[in-house]
Coordinates of C-alpha atoms in Angstrom, one line a residue:
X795 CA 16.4 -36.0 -4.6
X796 CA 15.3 -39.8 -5.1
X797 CA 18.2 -39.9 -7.6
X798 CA 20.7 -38.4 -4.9
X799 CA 19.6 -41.1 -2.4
X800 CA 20.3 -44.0 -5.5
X801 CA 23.5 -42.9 -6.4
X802 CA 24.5 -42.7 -2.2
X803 CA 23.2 -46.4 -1.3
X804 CA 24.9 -47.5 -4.5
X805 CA 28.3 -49.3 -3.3
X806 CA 31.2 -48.2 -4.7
X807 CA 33.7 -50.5 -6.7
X808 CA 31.4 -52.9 -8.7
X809 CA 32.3 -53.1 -11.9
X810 CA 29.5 -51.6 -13.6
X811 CA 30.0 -48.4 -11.2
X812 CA 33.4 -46.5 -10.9
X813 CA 34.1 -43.8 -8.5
X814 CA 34.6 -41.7 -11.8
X815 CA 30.8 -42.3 -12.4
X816 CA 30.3 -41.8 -9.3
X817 CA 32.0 -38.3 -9.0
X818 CA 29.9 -37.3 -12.4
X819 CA 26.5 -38.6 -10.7
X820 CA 26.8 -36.8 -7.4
X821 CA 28.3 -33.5 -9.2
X822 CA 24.9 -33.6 -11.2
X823 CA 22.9 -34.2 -8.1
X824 CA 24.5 -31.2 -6.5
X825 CA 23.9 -28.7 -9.8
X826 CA 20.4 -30.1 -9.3
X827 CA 19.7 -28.9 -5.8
X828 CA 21.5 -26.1 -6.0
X829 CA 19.3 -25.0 -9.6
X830 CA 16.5 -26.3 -7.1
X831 CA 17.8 -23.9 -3.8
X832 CA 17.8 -21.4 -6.6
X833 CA 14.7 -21.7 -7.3
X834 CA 12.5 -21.4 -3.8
X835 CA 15.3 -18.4 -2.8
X836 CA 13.7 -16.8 -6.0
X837 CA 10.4 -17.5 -5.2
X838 CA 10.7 -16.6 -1.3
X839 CA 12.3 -13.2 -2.6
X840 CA 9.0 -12.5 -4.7
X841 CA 6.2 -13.7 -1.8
X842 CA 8.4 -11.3 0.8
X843 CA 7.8 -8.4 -2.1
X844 CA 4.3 -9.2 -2.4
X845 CA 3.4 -9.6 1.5
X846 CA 5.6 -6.1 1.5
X847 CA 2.6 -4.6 -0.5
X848 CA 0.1 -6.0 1.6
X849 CA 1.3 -4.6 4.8
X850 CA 1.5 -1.2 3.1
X851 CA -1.7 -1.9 1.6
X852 CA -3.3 -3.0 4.9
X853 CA -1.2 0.4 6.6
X854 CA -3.1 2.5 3.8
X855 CA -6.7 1.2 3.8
X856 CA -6.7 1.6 7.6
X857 CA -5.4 5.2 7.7
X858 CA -8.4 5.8 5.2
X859 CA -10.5 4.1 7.3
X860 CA -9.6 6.8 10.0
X861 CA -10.2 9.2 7.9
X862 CA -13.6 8.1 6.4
X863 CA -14.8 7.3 10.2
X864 CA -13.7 11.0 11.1
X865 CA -15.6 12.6 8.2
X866 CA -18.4 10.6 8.4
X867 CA -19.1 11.6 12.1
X868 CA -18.4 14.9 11.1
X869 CA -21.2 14.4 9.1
X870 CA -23.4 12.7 11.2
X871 CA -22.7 14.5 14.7
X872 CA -23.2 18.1 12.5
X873 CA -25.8 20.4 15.0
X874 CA -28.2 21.3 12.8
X875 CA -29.3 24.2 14.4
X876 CA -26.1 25.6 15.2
X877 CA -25.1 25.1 11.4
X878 CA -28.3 27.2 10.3
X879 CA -27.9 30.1 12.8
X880 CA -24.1 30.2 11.5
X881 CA -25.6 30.3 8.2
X882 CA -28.2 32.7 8.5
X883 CA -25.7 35.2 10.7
X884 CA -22.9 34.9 7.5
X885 CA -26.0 35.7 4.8
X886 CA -27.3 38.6 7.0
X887 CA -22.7 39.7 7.4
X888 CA -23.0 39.7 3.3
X889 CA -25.9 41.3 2.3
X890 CA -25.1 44.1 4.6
X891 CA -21.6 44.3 3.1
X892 CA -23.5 44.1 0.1
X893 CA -25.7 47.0 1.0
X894 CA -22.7 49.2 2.2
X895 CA -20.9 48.8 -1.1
X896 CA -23.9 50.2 -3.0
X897 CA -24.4 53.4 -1.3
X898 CA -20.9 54.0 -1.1
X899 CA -20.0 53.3 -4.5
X900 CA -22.9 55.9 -5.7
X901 CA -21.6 58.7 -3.8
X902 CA -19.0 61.2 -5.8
X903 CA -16.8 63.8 -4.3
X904 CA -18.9 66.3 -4.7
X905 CA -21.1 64.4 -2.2
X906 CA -18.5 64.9 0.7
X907 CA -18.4 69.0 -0.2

């Protein structure tokens, strides 16, 4: 850029500087800013990727936040008592189903006559 500003305050039509010179210096300035505007539109492509993943990050690790909080007071908020009695009712359901299968299976059909 400091090169771009020299060649600009240079005057034109001294001997030692033609306008052919001239033309050659400024086209390489421009190739040079534009390799340079190249450059950060590259780079501003790859940190609007990366913030991208963050936000879908960020989305993710607060919908499993949610989740945790919900199964974690699940957890926490459980009635105990309620939980056993539920328990205890299911075991008593089974071991009479239990129970029930065993005589029946015993009997023949010779039983029934």
């Amino acid at each position: 850029m400091q090169n771009l500003i020299g060649i600009l305050r240079t005057p034109v039509g001294l001997p030692a500087y033609s306008t052919t010179q001239l033309g050659n210096d400024l086209g390489t300035q421009l190739s040079n800013l534009d390799q340079g505007f190249n450059n950060v539109s590259r780079v501003h492509a790859a940190v609007g990727t990366r913030l991208r993943e963050l936000d879908s990050l960020g989305n993710a690790s607060s919908d499993l936040d949610i989740q945790y909080q919900g199964s974690l007071s699940e957890l926490q908020d459980l009635d105990y008592a309620k939980a056993i009695s539920e328990f205890t009712l299911q075991q008593t359901y089974l071991e009479a189903a239990q129970k029930s299968f065993a005589q029946i299976s015993g009997l023949s059909l010779f039983n029934y006559l």
